[in-house]
Amino acid sequence: DAKTTQPTSMDCAEGRAANLPCNHSTISGNEYVYWYRQIHSQGPQYIIHGLKNNETNEMASLIITEDRKSSTLILPHATLRDTAVYYCIVLNQAGTALIFGKGTTLSVSS
Amino acid sequence: DAGVTQSPTHLIKTRGQQVTLRCSPKSGHDTVSWYQQALGQGPQFIFQYYEEEERQRGNFPDRFSGHQFPNYSSELNVNALLLGDSALYLCASSLLSGGGETQYFGPGTRLLVL
């Protein structure tokens, strides 16, 4: 599975959009980009995933560049409850293990 | 629709003892994966069970073993506990036979080894 690179930390004001970047320059054509987040001491929470096209659900939007070498998770209106560690993971469709890096610690403040 | 459940929530053991952690997958899921998360680190994959067989294993010693039951629930067993086994143990379930690989996590079991 391709490796990912994320910034260590980011800050966001409550009510503003939070844009979390992820680089995955070695991604293969059949590998998906997954995003999870983990609020302190809880289990990771699935957010969204995509292959080529941009995706949106009730939690977030995922923008994948045309060359698929990077992506951005967008939380449109961040709240204090969105403060968490966000993990970007690249996963082969037939893969099983999720390989977690260090993720991005997002701090949302009022 | 019940999500992934784990028991117990917290556990304290002594070095050398054995521990069993339990996981019930999300309704409709057939696959269970286990992860270990040390303090300040991301989760690390231990192994995955599907059709009562170990399907994939991470870089963990044989002291870590598991089992999956016909109802898809699973157990993680750790023998000869070490201080370094203190961690949050996470269970995740997915529907492998359906072709989807999205894993959903439970709340975890926090193990402290003294």
mmCIF file with all atom_site columns, C-alpha atoms in Angstrom:
data_model
loop_
_atom_site.group_PDB
_atom_site.id
_atom_site.type_symbol
_atom_site.label_atom_id
_atom_site.label_alt_id
_atom_site.label_comp_id
_atom_site.label_asym_id
_atom_site.label_entity_id
_atom_site.label_seq_id
_atom_site.pdbx_PDB_ins_code
_atom_site.Cartn_x
_atom_site.Cartn_y
_atom_site.Cartn_z
_atom_site.occupancy
_atom_site.B_iso_or_equiv
_atom_site.pdbx_formal_charge
_atom_site.auth_seq_id
_atom_site.auth_comp_id
_atom_site.auth_asym_id
_atom_site.auth_atom_id
_atom_site.pdbx_PDB_model_num
ATOM 1   C CA . ASP A 1 1   ? 0.000   0.000   0.000   1.00 0.00 ? 1   ASP A CA 1
ATOM 2   C CA . ALA A 1 2   ? 1.181   3.508   -0.807  1.00 0.00 ? 2   ALA A CA 1
ATOM 3   C CA . LYS A 1 3   ? 2.512   5.688   1.988   1.00 0.00 ? 3   LYS A CA 1
ATOM 4   C CA . THR A 1 4   ? 0.874   8.962   2.911   1.00 0.00 ? 4   THR A CA 1
ATOM 5   C CA . THR A 1 5   ? 2.228   12.272  4.176   1.00 0.00 ? 5   THR A CA 1
ATOM 6   C CA . GLN A 1 6   ? 0.148   14.626  6.299   1.00 0.00 ? 6   GLN A CA 1
ATOM 7   C CA . PRO A 1 7   ? 0.963   17.804  8.239   1.00 0.00 ? 7   PRO A CA 1
ATOM 8   C CA . THR A 1 8   ? 1.480   17.168  11.924  1.00 0.00 ? 8   THR A CA 1
ATOM 9   C CA . SER A 1 9   ? -1.050  19.722  13.091  1.00 0.00 ? 9   SER A CA 1
ATOM 10  C CA . MET A 1 10  ? -3.539  22.317  11.882  1.00 0.00 ? 10  MET A CA 1
ATOM 11  C CA . ASP A 1 11  ? -5.729  24.938  13.493  1.00 0.00 ? 11  ASP A CA 1
ATOM 12  C CA . CYS A 1 12  ? -9.185  26.036  12.411  1.00 0.00 ? 12  CYS A CA 1
ATOM 13  C CA . ALA A 1 13  ? -11.679 28.579  13.712  1.00 0.00 ? 13  ALA A CA 1
ATOM 14  C CA . GLU A 1 14  ? -15.108 27.290  14.615  1.00 0.00 ? 14  GLU A CA 1
ATOM 15  C CA . GLY A 1 15  ? -17.559 27.725  11.764  1.00 0.00 ? 15  GLY A CA 1
ATOM 16  C CA . ARG A 1 16  ? -14.862 27.916  9.108   1.00 0.00 ? 16  ARG A CA 1
ATOM 17  C CA . ALA A 1 17  ? -13.984 25.184  6.644   1.00 0.00 ? 17  ALA A CA 1
ATOM 18  C CA . ALA A 1 18  ? -11.165 22.870  7.631   1.00 0.00 ? 18  ALA A CA 1
ATOM 19  C CA . ASN A 1 19  ? -9.070  21.650  4.705   1.00 0.00 ? 19  ASN A CA 1
ATOM 20  C CA . LEU A 1 20  ? -6.788  18.737  5.569   1.00 0.00 ? 20  LEU A CA 1
ATOM 21  C CA . PRO A 1 21  ? -4.229  17.776  2.893   1.00 0.00 ? 21  PRO A CA 1
ATOM 22  C CA . CYS A 1 22  ? -2.684  14.393  2.230   1.00 0.00 ? 22  CYS A CA 1
ATOM 23  C CA . ASN A 1 23  ? 0.056   13.414  -0.199  1.00 0.00 ? 23  ASN A CA 1
ATOM 24  C CA . HIS A 1 24  ? 0.118   9.891   -1.649  1.00 0.00 ? 24  HIS A CA 1
ATOM 25  C CA . SER A 1 25  ? 2.412   10.217  -4.639  1.00 0.00 ? 25  SER A CA 1
ATOM 26  C CA . THR A 1 26  ? 3.024   6.450   -5.002  1.00 0.00 ? 26  THR A CA 1
ATOM 27  C CA . ILE A 1 27  ? -0.641  5.473   -5.084  1.00 0.00 ? 27  ILE A CA 1
ATOM 28  C CA . SER A 1 28  ? -1.588  2.712   -7.526  1.00 0.00 ? 28  SER A CA 1
ATOM 29  C CA . GLY A 1 29  ? -4.538  2.751   -9.868  1.00 0.00 ? 29  GLY A CA 1
ATOM 30  C CA . ASN A 1 30  ? -6.618  0.355   -7.778  1.00 0.00 ? 30  ASN A CA 1
ATOM 31  C CA . GLU A 1 31  ? -5.901  1.899   -4.386  1.00 0.00 ? 31  GLU A CA 1
ATOM 32  C CA . TYR A 1 32  ? -8.537  3.824   -2.476  1.00 0.00 ? 32  TYR A CA 1
ATOM 33  C CA . VAL A 1 33  ? -7.998  6.860   -0.254  1.00 0.00 ? 33  VAL A CA 1
ATOM 34  C CA . TYR A 1 34  ? -9.658  6.492   3.143   1.00 0.00 ? 34  TYR A CA 1
ATOM 35  C CA . TRP A 1 35  ? -10.059 9.048   5.905   1.00 0.00 ? 35  TRP A CA 1
ATOM 36  C CA . TYR A 1 36  ? -10.633 8.234   9.554   1.00 0.00 ? 36  TYR A CA 1
ATOM 37  C CA . ARG A 1 37  ? -10.539 10.428  12.616  1.00 0.00 ? 37  ARG A CA 1
ATOM 38  C CA . GLN A 1 38  ? -9.930  9.637   16.252  1.00 0.00 ? 38  GLN A CA 1
ATOM 39  C CA . ILE A 1 39  ? -11.219 11.742  19.064  1.00 0.00 ? 39  ILE A CA 1
ATOM 40  C CA . HIS A 1 40  ? -9.166  11.365  22.217  1.00 0.00 ? 40  HIS A CA 1
ATOM 41  C CA . SER A 1 41  ? -9.263  7.830   23.648  1.00 0.00 ? 41  SER A CA 1
ATOM 42  C CA . GLN A 1 42  ? -12.077 6.693   21.358  1.00 0.00 ? 42  GLN A CA 1
ATOM 43  C CA . GLY A 1 43  ? -11.990 4.227   18.473  1.00 0.00 ? 43  GLY A CA 1
ATOM 44  C CA . PRO A 1 44  ? -11.251 5.646   15.009  1.00 0.00 ? 44  PRO A CA 1
ATOM 45  C CA . GLN A 1 45  ? -14.319 6.871   13.159  1.00 0.00 ? 45  GLN A CA 1
ATOM 46  C CA . TYR A 1 46  ? -14.706 6.299   9.425   1.00 0.00 ? 46  TYR A CA 1
ATOM 47  C CA . ILE A 1 47  ? -15.291 9.546   7.548   1.00 0.00 ? 47  ILE A CA 1
ATOM 48  C CA . ILE A 1 48  ? -15.158 8.992   3.802   1.00 0.00 ? 48  ILE A CA 1
ATOM 49  C CA . HIS A 1 49  ? -13.267 7.222   1.027   1.00 0.00 ? 49  HIS A CA 1
ATOM 50  C CA . GLY A 1 50  ? -12.778 7.575   -2.722  1.00 0.00 ? 50  GLY A CA 1
ATOM 51  C CA . LEU A 1 51  ? -10.981 6.178   -5.744  1.00 0.00 ? 51  LEU A CA 1
ATOM 52  C CA . LYS A 1 52  ? -10.900 8.810   -8.483  1.00 0.00 ? 52  LYS A CA 1
ATOM 53  C CA . ASN A 1 53  ? -13.921 11.030  -8.214  1.00 0.00 ? 53  ASN A CA 1
ATOM 54  C CA . ASN A 1 54  ? -14.639 13.590  -5.557  1.00 0.00 ? 54  ASN A CA 1
ATOM 55  C CA . GLU A 1 55  ? -16.940 12.302  -2.857  1.00 0.00 ? 55  GLU A CA 1
ATOM 56  C CA . THR A 1 56  ? -19.285 13.957  -0.386  1.00 0.00 ? 56  THR A CA 1
ATOM 57  C CA . ASN A 1 57  ? -21.286 12.651  2.524   1.00 0.00 ? 57  ASN A CA 1
ATOM 58  C CA . GLU A 1 58  ? -22.963 14.102  5.582   1.00 0.00 ? 58  GLU A CA 1
ATOM 59  C CA . MET A 1 59  ? -19.645 14.483  7.381   1.00 0.00 ? 59  MET A CA 1
ATOM 60  C CA . ALA A 1 60  ? -17.191 15.761  4.794   1.00 0.00 ? 60  ALA A CA 1
ATOM 61  C CA . SER A 1 61  ? -16.040 16.111  1.213   1.00 0.00 ? 61  SER A CA 1
ATOM 62  C CA . LEU A 1 62  ? -13.047 14.394  -0.343  1.00 0.00 ? 62  LEU A CA 1
ATOM 63  C CA . ILE A 1 63  ? -11.253 16.068  -3.214  1.00 0.00 ? 63  ILE A CA 1
ATOM 64  C CA . ILE A 1 64  ? -8.785  13.875  -5.124  1.00 0.00 ? 64  ILE A CA 1
ATOM 65  C CA . THR A 1 65  ? -6.459  15.477  -7.670  1.00 0.00 ? 65  THR A CA 1
ATOM 66  C CA . GLU A 1 66  ? -6.642  14.282  -11.251 1.00 0.00 ? 66  GLU A CA 1
ATOM 67  C CA . ASP A 1 67  ? -3.259  12.524  -10.996 1.00 0.00 ? 67  ASP A CA 1
ATOM 68  C CA . ARG A 1 68  ? -4.414  10.998  -7.679  1.00 0.00 ? 68  ARG A CA 1
ATOM 69  C CA . LYS A 1 69  ? -1.157  11.931  -5.986  1.00 0.00 ? 69  LYS A CA 1
ATOM 70  C CA . SER A 1 70  ? -2.843  14.020  -3.333  1.00 0.00 ? 70  SER A CA 1
ATOM 71  C CA . SER A 1 71  ? -6.202  14.623  -1.747  1.00 0.00 ? 71  SER A CA 1
ATOM 72  C CA . THR A 1 72  ? -7.938  17.046  0.609   1.00 0.00 ? 72  THR A CA 1
ATOM 73  C CA . LEU A 1 73  ? -10.531 16.302  3.247   1.00 0.00 ? 73  LEU A CA 1
ATOM 74  C CA . ILE A 1 74  ? -12.907 19.213  3.744   1.00 0.00 ? 74  ILE A CA 1
ATOM 75  C CA . LEU A 1 75  ? -15.018 19.738  6.843   1.00 0.00 ? 75  LEU A CA 1
ATOM 76  C CA . PRO A 1 76  ? -17.291 22.516  5.604   1.00 0.00 ? 76  PRO A CA 1
ATOM 77  C CA . HIS A 1 77  ? -18.225 24.089  8.949   1.00 0.00 ? 77  HIS A CA 1
ATOM 78  C CA . ALA A 1 78  ? -15.857 22.927  11.668  1.00 0.00 ? 78  ALA A CA 1
ATOM 79  C CA . THR A 1 79  ? -17.119 22.695  15.222  1.00 0.00 ? 79  THR A CA 1
ATOM 80  C CA . LEU A 1 80  ? -15.301 22.139  18.508  1.00 0.00 ? 80  LEU A CA 1
ATOM 81  C CA . ARG A 1 81  ? -16.350 18.477  18.317  1.00 0.00 ? 81  ARG A CA 1
ATOM 82  C CA . ASP A 1 82  ? -14.268 18.090  15.150  1.00 0.00 ? 82  ASP A CA 1
ATOM 83  C CA . THR A 1 83  ? -11.075 18.451  17.187  1.00 0.00 ? 83  THR A CA 1
ATOM 84  C CA . ALA A 1 84  ? -9.354  15.106  16.600  1.00 0.00 ? 84  ALA A CA 1
ATOM 85  C CA . VAL A 1 85  ? -6.486  13.291  14.901  1.00 0.00 ? 85  VAL A CA 1
ATOM 86  C CA . TYR A 1 86  ? -7.280  12.777  11.219  1.00 0.00 ? 86  TYR A CA 1
ATOM 87  C CA . TYR A 1 87  ? -5.711  9.849   9.381   1.00 0.00 ? 87  TYR A CA 1
ATOM 88  C CA . CYS A 1 88  ? -5.367  9.563   5.608   1.00 0.00 ? 88  CYS A CA 1
ATOM 89  C CA . ILE A 1 89  ? -4.867  5.933   4.535   1.00 0.00 ? 89  ILE A CA 1
ATOM 90  C CA . VAL A 1 90  ? -4.324  4.395   1.115   1.00 0.00 ? 90  VAL A CA 1
ATOM 91  C CA . LEU A 1 91  ? -5.788  0.923   0.797   1.00 0.00 ? 91  LEU A CA 1
ATOM 92  C CA . ASN A 1 92  ? -5.753  -1.672  -1.912  1.00 0.00 ? 92  ASN A CA 1
ATOM 93  C CA . GLN A 1 93  ? -9.277  -2.803  -2.709  1.00 0.00 ? 93  GLN A CA 1
ATOM 94  C CA . ALA A 1 94  ? -8.335  -6.332  -1.798  1.00 0.00 ? 94  ALA A CA 1
ATOM 95  C CA . GLY A 1 95  ? -6.279  -5.232  1.164   1.00 0.00 ? 95  GLY A CA 1
ATOM 96  C CA . THR A 1 96  ? -7.156  -5.786  4.726   1.00 0.00 ? 96  THR A CA 1
ATOM 97  C CA . ALA A 1 97  ? -4.835  -4.046  7.148   1.00 0.00 ? 97  ALA A CA 1
ATOM 98  C CA . LEU A 1 98  ? -5.242  -0.316  7.652   1.00 0.00 ? 98  LEU A CA 1
ATOM 99  C CA . ILE A 1 99  ? -1.784  1.213   7.979   1.00 0.00 ? 99  ILE A CA 1
ATOM 100 C CA . PHE A 1 100 ? -2.042  4.265   10.208  1.00 0.00 ? 100 PHE A CA 1
ATOM 101 C CA . GLY A 1 101 ? 0.589   6.986   10.131  1.00 0.00 ? 101 GLY A CA 1
ATOM 102 C CA . LYS A 1 102 ? 0.796   9.776   12.667  1.00 0.00 ? 102 LYS A CA 1
ATOM 103 C CA . GLY A 1 103 ? -2.101  11.714  11.142  1.00 0.00 ? 103 GLY A CA 1
ATOM 104 C CA . THR A 1 104 ? -2.942  15.400  11.467  1.00 0.00 ? 104 THR A CA 1
ATOM 105 C CA . THR A 1 105 ? -4.052  16.804  14.789  1.00 0.00 ? 105 THR A CA 1
ATOM 106 C CA . LEU A 1 106 ? -6.825  19.306  13.995  1.00 0.00 ? 106 LEU A CA 1
ATOM 107 C CA . SER A 1 107 ? -7.594  21.817  16.713  1.00 0.00 ? 107 SER A CA 1
ATOM 108 C CA . VAL A 1 108 ? -10.826 23.771  16.314  1.00 0.00 ? 108 VAL A CA 1
ATOM 109 C CA . SER A 1 109 ? -11.153 26.809  18.522  1.00 0.00 ? 109 SER A CA 1
ATOM 110 C CA . SER A 1 110 ? -13.918 29.331  19.175  1.00 0.00 ? 110 SER A CA 1
ATOM 111 C CA . ASP B 2 1   ? -28.389 -0.983  14.175  1.00 0.00 ? 1   ASP B CA 1
ATOM 112 C CA . ALA B 2 2   ? -25.769 -1.944  16.740  1.00 0.00 ? 2   ALA B CA 1
ATOM 113 C CA . GLY B 2 3   ? -22.243 -0.895  15.995  1.00 0.00 ? 3   GLY B CA 1
ATOM 114 C CA . VAL B 2 4   ? -19.068 -2.706  16.949  1.00 0.00 ? 4   VAL B CA 1
ATOM 115 C CA . THR B 2 5   ? -18.972 -3.537  20.641  1.00 0.00 ? 5   THR B CA 1
ATOM 116 C CA . GLN B 2 6   ? -16.007 -4.549  22.774  1.00 0.00 ? 6   GLN B CA 1
ATOM 117 C CA . SER B 2 7   ? -15.604 -5.891  26.268  1.00 0.00 ? 7   SER B CA 1
ATOM 118 C CA . PRO B 2 8   ? -14.348 -5.161  28.787  1.00 0.00 ? 8   PRO B CA 1
ATOM 119 C CA . THR B 2 9   ? -13.797 -1.412  28.496  1.00 0.00 ? 9   THR B CA 1
ATOM 120 C CA . HIS B 2 10  ? -10.850 -1.404  30.889  1.00 0.00 ? 10  HIS B CA 1
ATOM 121 C CA . LEU B 2 11  ? -8.645  -4.137  32.272  1.00 0.00 ? 11  LEU B CA 1
ATOM 122 C CA . ILE B 2 12  ? -5.680  -4.306  34.645  1.00 0.00 ? 12  ILE B CA 1
ATOM 123 C CA . LYS B 2 13  ? -3.354  -7.309  34.578  1.00 0.00 ? 13  LYS B CA 1
ATOM 124 C CA . THR B 2 14  ? 0.027   -8.281  35.968  1.00 0.00 ? 14  THR B CA 1
ATOM 125 C CA . ARG B 2 15  ? 3.113   -9.221  33.969  1.00 0.00 ? 15  ARG B CA 1
ATOM 126 C CA . GLY B 2 16  ? 3.047   -12.861 32.929  1.00 0.00 ? 16  GLY B CA 1
ATOM 127 C CA . GLN B 2 17  ? -0.709  -13.191 33.075  1.00 0.00 ? 17  GLN B CA 1
ATOM 128 C CA . GLN B 2 18  ? -2.993  -13.952 30.161  1.00 0.00 ? 18  GLN B CA 1
ATOM 129 C CA . VAL B 2 19  ? -5.872  -11.815 28.895  1.00 0.00 ? 19  VAL B CA 1
ATOM 130 C CA . THR B 2 20  ? -8.860  -12.316 26.593  1.00 0.00 ? 20  THR B CA 1
ATOM 131 C CA . LEU B 2 21  ? -10.614 -9.431  24.891  1.00 0.00 ? 21  LEU B CA 1
ATOM 132 C CA . ARG B 2 22  ? -13.926 -9.751  23.090  1.00 0.00 ? 22  ARG B CA 1
ATOM 133 C CA . CYS B 2 23  ? -15.491 -8.113  20.070  1.00 0.00 ? 23  CYS B CA 1
ATOM 134 C CA . SER B 2 24  ? -18.923 -8.266  18.460  1.00 0.00 ? 24  SER B CA 1
ATOM 135 C CA . PRO B 2 25  ? -18.991 -6.977  14.886  1.00 0.00 ? 25  PRO B CA 1
ATOM 136 C CA . LYS B 2 26  ? -21.442 -4.518  13.408  1.00 0.00 ? 26  LYS B CA 1
ATOM 137 C CA . SER B 2 27  ? -24.671 -6.208  12.341  1.00 0.00 ? 27  SER B CA 1
ATOM 138 C CA . GLY B 2 28  ? -24.261 -7.814  8.920   1.00 0.00 ? 28  GLY B CA 1
ATOM 139 C CA . HIS B 2 29  ? -20.454 -7.841  8.984   1.00 0.00 ? 29  HIS B CA 1
ATOM 140 C CA . ASP B 2 30  ? -18.438 -11.039 8.621   1.00 0.00 ? 30  ASP B CA 1
ATOM 141 C CA . THR B 2 31  ? -14.840 -9.947  9.188   1.00 0.00 ? 31  THR B CA 1
ATOM 142 C CA . VAL B 2 32  ? -13.059 -8.786  12.323  1.00 0.00 ? 32  VAL B CA 1
ATOM 143 C CA . SER B 2 33  ? -9.674  -7.051  12.540  1.00 0.00 ? 33  SER B CA 1
ATOM 144 C CA . TRP B 2 34  ? -7.710  -6.283  15.688  1.00 0.00 ? 34  TRP B CA 1
ATOM 145 C CA . TYR B 2 35  ? -5.399  -3.325  16.261  1.00 0.00 ? 35  TYR B CA 1
ATOM 146 C CA . GLN B 2 36  ? -3.112  -2.253  19.096  1.00 0.00 ? 36  GLN B CA 1
ATOM 147 C CA . GLN B 2 37  ? -2.665  1.442   19.850  1.00 0.00 ? 37  GLN B CA 1
ATOM 148 C CA . ALA B 2 38  ? 0.087   2.470   22.234  1.00 0.00 ? 38  ALA B CA 1
ATOM 149 C CA . LEU B 2 39  ? -0.131  5.867   23.871  1.00 0.00 ? 39  LEU B CA 1
ATOM 150 C CA . GLY B 2 40  ? 0.614   8.639   21.404  1.00 0.00 ? 40  GLY B CA 1
ATOM 151 C CA . GLN B 2 41  ? 0.843   6.309   18.415  1.00 0.00 ? 41  GLN B CA 1
ATOM 152 C CA . GLY B 2 42  ? -1.469  5.351   15.582  1.00 0.00 ? 42  GLY B CA 1
ATOM 153 C CA . PRO B 2 43  ? -3.185  1.943   15.672  1.00 0.00 ? 43  PRO B CA 1
ATOM 154 C CA . GLN B 2 44  ? -1.107  -1.026  14.507  1.00 0.00 ? 44  GLN B CA 1
ATOM 155 C CA . PHE B 2 45  ? -2.674  -4.009  12.769  1.00 0.00 ? 45  PHE B CA 1
ATOM 156 C CA . ILE B 2 46  ? -2.483  -7.303  14.688  1.00 0.00 ? 46  ILE B CA 1
ATOM 157 C CA . PHE B 2 47  ? -4.557  -9.722  12.583  1.00 0.00 ? 47  PHE B CA 1
ATOM 158 C CA . GLN B 2 48  ? -7.819  -10.226 10.752  1.00 0.00 ? 48  GLN B CA 1
ATOM 159 C CA . TYR B 2 49  ? -10.331 -13.089 10.907  1.00 0.00 ? 49  TYR B CA 1
ATOM 160 C CA . TYR B 2 50  ? -12.744 -14.182 8.208   1.00 0.00 ? 50  TYR B CA 1
ATOM 161 C CA . GLU B 2 51  ? -14.723 -17.438 8.072   1.00 0.00 ? 51  GLU B CA 1
ATOM 162 C CA . GLU B 2 52  ? -13.164 -18.392 11.407  1.00 0.00 ? 52  GLU B CA 1
ATOM 163 C CA . GLU B 2 53  ? -9.662  -18.335 9.917   1.00 0.00 ? 53  GLU B CA 1
ATOM 164 C CA . GLU B 2 54  ? -6.800  -15.889 10.349  1.00 0.00 ? 54  GLU B CA 1
ATOM 165 C CA . ARG B 2 55  ? -6.673  -14.145 6.992   1.00 0.00 ? 55  ARG B CA 1
ATOM 166 C CA . GLN B 2 56  ? -3.802  -11.734 7.506   1.00 0.00 ? 56  GLN B CA 1
ATOM 167 C CA . ARG B 2 57  ? -1.361  -11.034 10.318  1.00 0.00 ? 57  ARG B CA 1
ATOM 168 C CA . GLY B 2 58  ? 0.741   -8.055  11.242  1.00 0.00 ? 58  GLY B CA 1
ATOM 169 C CA . ASN B 2 59  ? 4.151   -8.025  12.899  1.00 0.00 ? 59  ASN B CA 1
ATOM 170 C CA . PHE B 2 60  ? 3.115   -9.335  16.306  1.00 0.00 ? 60  PHE B CA 1
ATOM 171 C CA . PRO B 2 61  ? 4.571   -12.307 18.210  1.00 0.00 ? 61  PRO B CA 1
ATOM 172 C CA . ASP B 2 62  ? 2.791   -15.607 18.666  1.00 0.00 ? 62  ASP B CA 1
ATOM 173 C CA . ARG B 2 63  ? 1.790   -14.516 22.168  1.00 0.00 ? 63  ARG B CA 1
ATOM 174 C CA . PHE B 2 64  ? -1.032  -12.745 20.352  1.00 0.00 ? 64  PHE B CA 1
ATOM 175 C CA . SER B 2 65  ? -3.661  -15.149 19.108  1.00 0.00 ? 65  SER B CA 1
ATOM 176 C CA . GLY B 2 66  ? -7.271  -14.926 18.124  1.00 0.00 ? 66  GLY B CA 1
ATOM 177 C CA . HIS B 2 67  ? -10.424 -16.725 17.323  1.00 0.00 ? 67  HIS B CA 1
ATOM 178 C CA . GLN B 2 68  ? -13.584 -16.072 15.386  1.00 0.00 ? 68  GLN B CA 1
ATOM 179 C CA . PHE B 2 69  ? -16.851 -17.791 16.231  1.00 0.00 ? 69  PHE B CA 1
ATOM 180 C CA . PRO B 2 70  ? -19.637 -18.905 13.855  1.00 0.00 ? 70  PRO B CA 1
ATOM 181 C CA . ASN B 2 71  ? -21.650 -15.812 14.807  1.00 0.00 ? 71  ASN B CA 1
ATOM 182 C CA . TYR B 2 72  ? -18.668 -13.700 13.566  1.00 0.00 ? 72  TYR B CA 1
ATOM 183 C CA . SER B 2 73  ? -17.725 -12.430 17.019  1.00 0.00 ? 73  SER B CA 1
ATOM 184 C CA . SER B 2 74  ? -14.056 -12.628 17.902  1.00 0.00 ? 74  SER B CA 1
ATOM 185 C CA . GLU B 2 75  ? -11.600 -12.906 20.749  1.00 0.00 ? 75  GLU B CA 1
ATOM 186 C CA . LEU B 2 76  ? -8.054  -11.623 21.096  1.00 0.00 ? 76  LEU B CA 1
ATOM 187 C CA . ASN B 2 77  ? -5.824  -13.539 23.484  1.00 0.00 ? 77  ASN B CA 1
ATOM 188 C CA . VAL B 2 78  ? -2.485  -12.316 24.756  1.00 0.00 ? 78  VAL B CA 1
ATOM 189 C CA . ASN B 2 79  ? -0.266  -14.685 26.755  1.00 0.00 ? 79  ASN B CA 1
ATOM 190 C CA . ALA B 2 80  ? 2.668   -13.916 29.022  1.00 0.00 ? 80  ALA B CA 1
ATOM 191 C CA . LEU B 2 81  ? 1.805   -10.243 29.266  1.00 0.00 ? 81  LEU B CA 1
ATOM 192 C CA . LEU B 2 82  ? 4.613   -7.692  29.155  1.00 0.00 ? 82  LEU B CA 1
ATOM 193 C CA . LEU B 2 83  ? 4.569   -4.123  30.387  1.00 0.00 ? 83  LEU B CA 1
ATOM 194 C CA . GLY B 2 84  ? 4.777   -3.061  26.736  1.00 0.00 ? 84  GLY B CA 1
ATOM 195 C CA . ASP B 2 85  ? 1.454   -4.703  26.004  1.00 0.00 ? 85  ASP B CA 1
ATOM 196 C CA . SER B 2 86  ? -0.264  -1.859  27.818  1.00 0.00 ? 86  SER B CA 1
ATOM 197 C CA . ALA B 2 87  ? -2.342  -0.197  25.110  1.00 0.00 ? 87  ALA B CA 1
ATOM 198 C CA . LEU B 2 88  ? -5.774  0.465   23.681  1.00 0.00 ? 88  LEU B CA 1
ATOM 199 C CA . TYR B 2 89  ? -6.931  -2.616  21.788  1.00 0.00 ? 89  TYR B CA 1
ATOM 200 C CA . LEU B 2 90  ? -9.303  -1.868  18.959  1.00 0.00 ? 90  LEU B CA 1
ATOM 201 C CA . CYS B 2 91  ? -11.591 -4.154  17.044  1.00 0.00 ? 91  CYS B CA 1
ATOM 202 C CA . ALA B 2 92  ? -12.892 -3.263  13.592  1.00 0.00 ? 92  ALA B CA 1
ATOM 203 C CA . SER B 2 93  ? -15.460 -5.089  11.496  1.00 0.00 ? 93  SER B CA 1
ATOM 204 C CA . SER B 2 94  ? -16.204 -5.110  7.781   1.00 0.00 ? 94  SER B CA 1
ATOM 205 C CA . LEU B 2 95  ? -18.140 -7.046  5.182   1.00 0.00 ? 95  LEU B CA 1
ATOM 206 C CA . LEU B 2 96  ? -15.571 -8.884  3.127   1.00 0.00 ? 96  LEU B CA 1
ATOM 207 C CA . SER B 2 97  ? -17.962 -11.101 1.225   1.00 0.00 ? 97  SER B CA 1
ATOM 208 C CA . GLY B 2 98  ? -19.834 -8.035  0.023   1.00 0.00 ? 98  GLY B CA 1
ATOM 209 C CA . GLY B 2 99  ? -16.717 -6.657  -1.619  1.00 0.00 ? 99  GLY B CA 1
ATOM 210 C CA . GLY B 2 100 ? -16.534 -3.606  0.594   1.00 0.00 ? 100 GLY B CA 1
ATOM 211 C CA . GLU B 2 101 ? -13.479 -3.032  2.721   1.00 0.00 ? 101 GLU B CA 1
ATOM 212 C CA . THR B 2 102 ? -14.610 -0.166  4.934   1.00 0.00 ? 102 THR B CA 1
ATOM 213 C CA . GLN B 2 103 ? -13.747 -1.067  8.490   1.00 0.00 ? 103 GLN B CA 1
ATOM 214 C CA . TYR B 2 104 ? -15.779 0.287   11.400  1.00 0.00 ? 104 TYR B CA 1
ATOM 215 C CA . PHE B 2 105 ? -14.153 0.459   14.806  1.00 0.00 ? 105 PHE B CA 1
ATOM 216 C CA . GLY B 2 106 ? -15.390 -0.259  18.271  1.00 0.00 ? 106 GLY B CA 1
ATOM 217 C CA . PRO B 2 107 ? -14.612 1.902   21.317  1.00 0.00 ? 107 PRO B CA 1
ATOM 218 C CA . GLY B 2 108 ? -11.662 -0.239  22.341  1.00 0.00 ? 108 GLY B CA 1
ATOM 219 C CA . THR B 2 109 ? -10.448 -2.022  25.456  1.00 0.00 ? 109 THR B CA 1
ATOM 220 C CA . ARG B 2 110 ? -7.788  -0.235  27.478  1.00 0.00 ? 110 ARG B CA 1
ATOM 221 C CA . LEU B 2 111 ? -5.340  -2.746  28.946  1.00 0.00 ? 111 LEU B CA 1
ATOM 222 C CA . LEU B 2 112 ? -2.891  -1.809  31.671  1.00 0.00 ? 112 LEU B CA 1
ATOM 223 C CA . VAL B 2 113 ? -0.154  -4.287  32.549  1.00 0.00 ? 113 VAL B CA 1
ATOM 224 C CA . LEU B 2 114 ? 1.543   -3.736  35.901  1.00 0.00 ? 114 LEU B CA 1
#
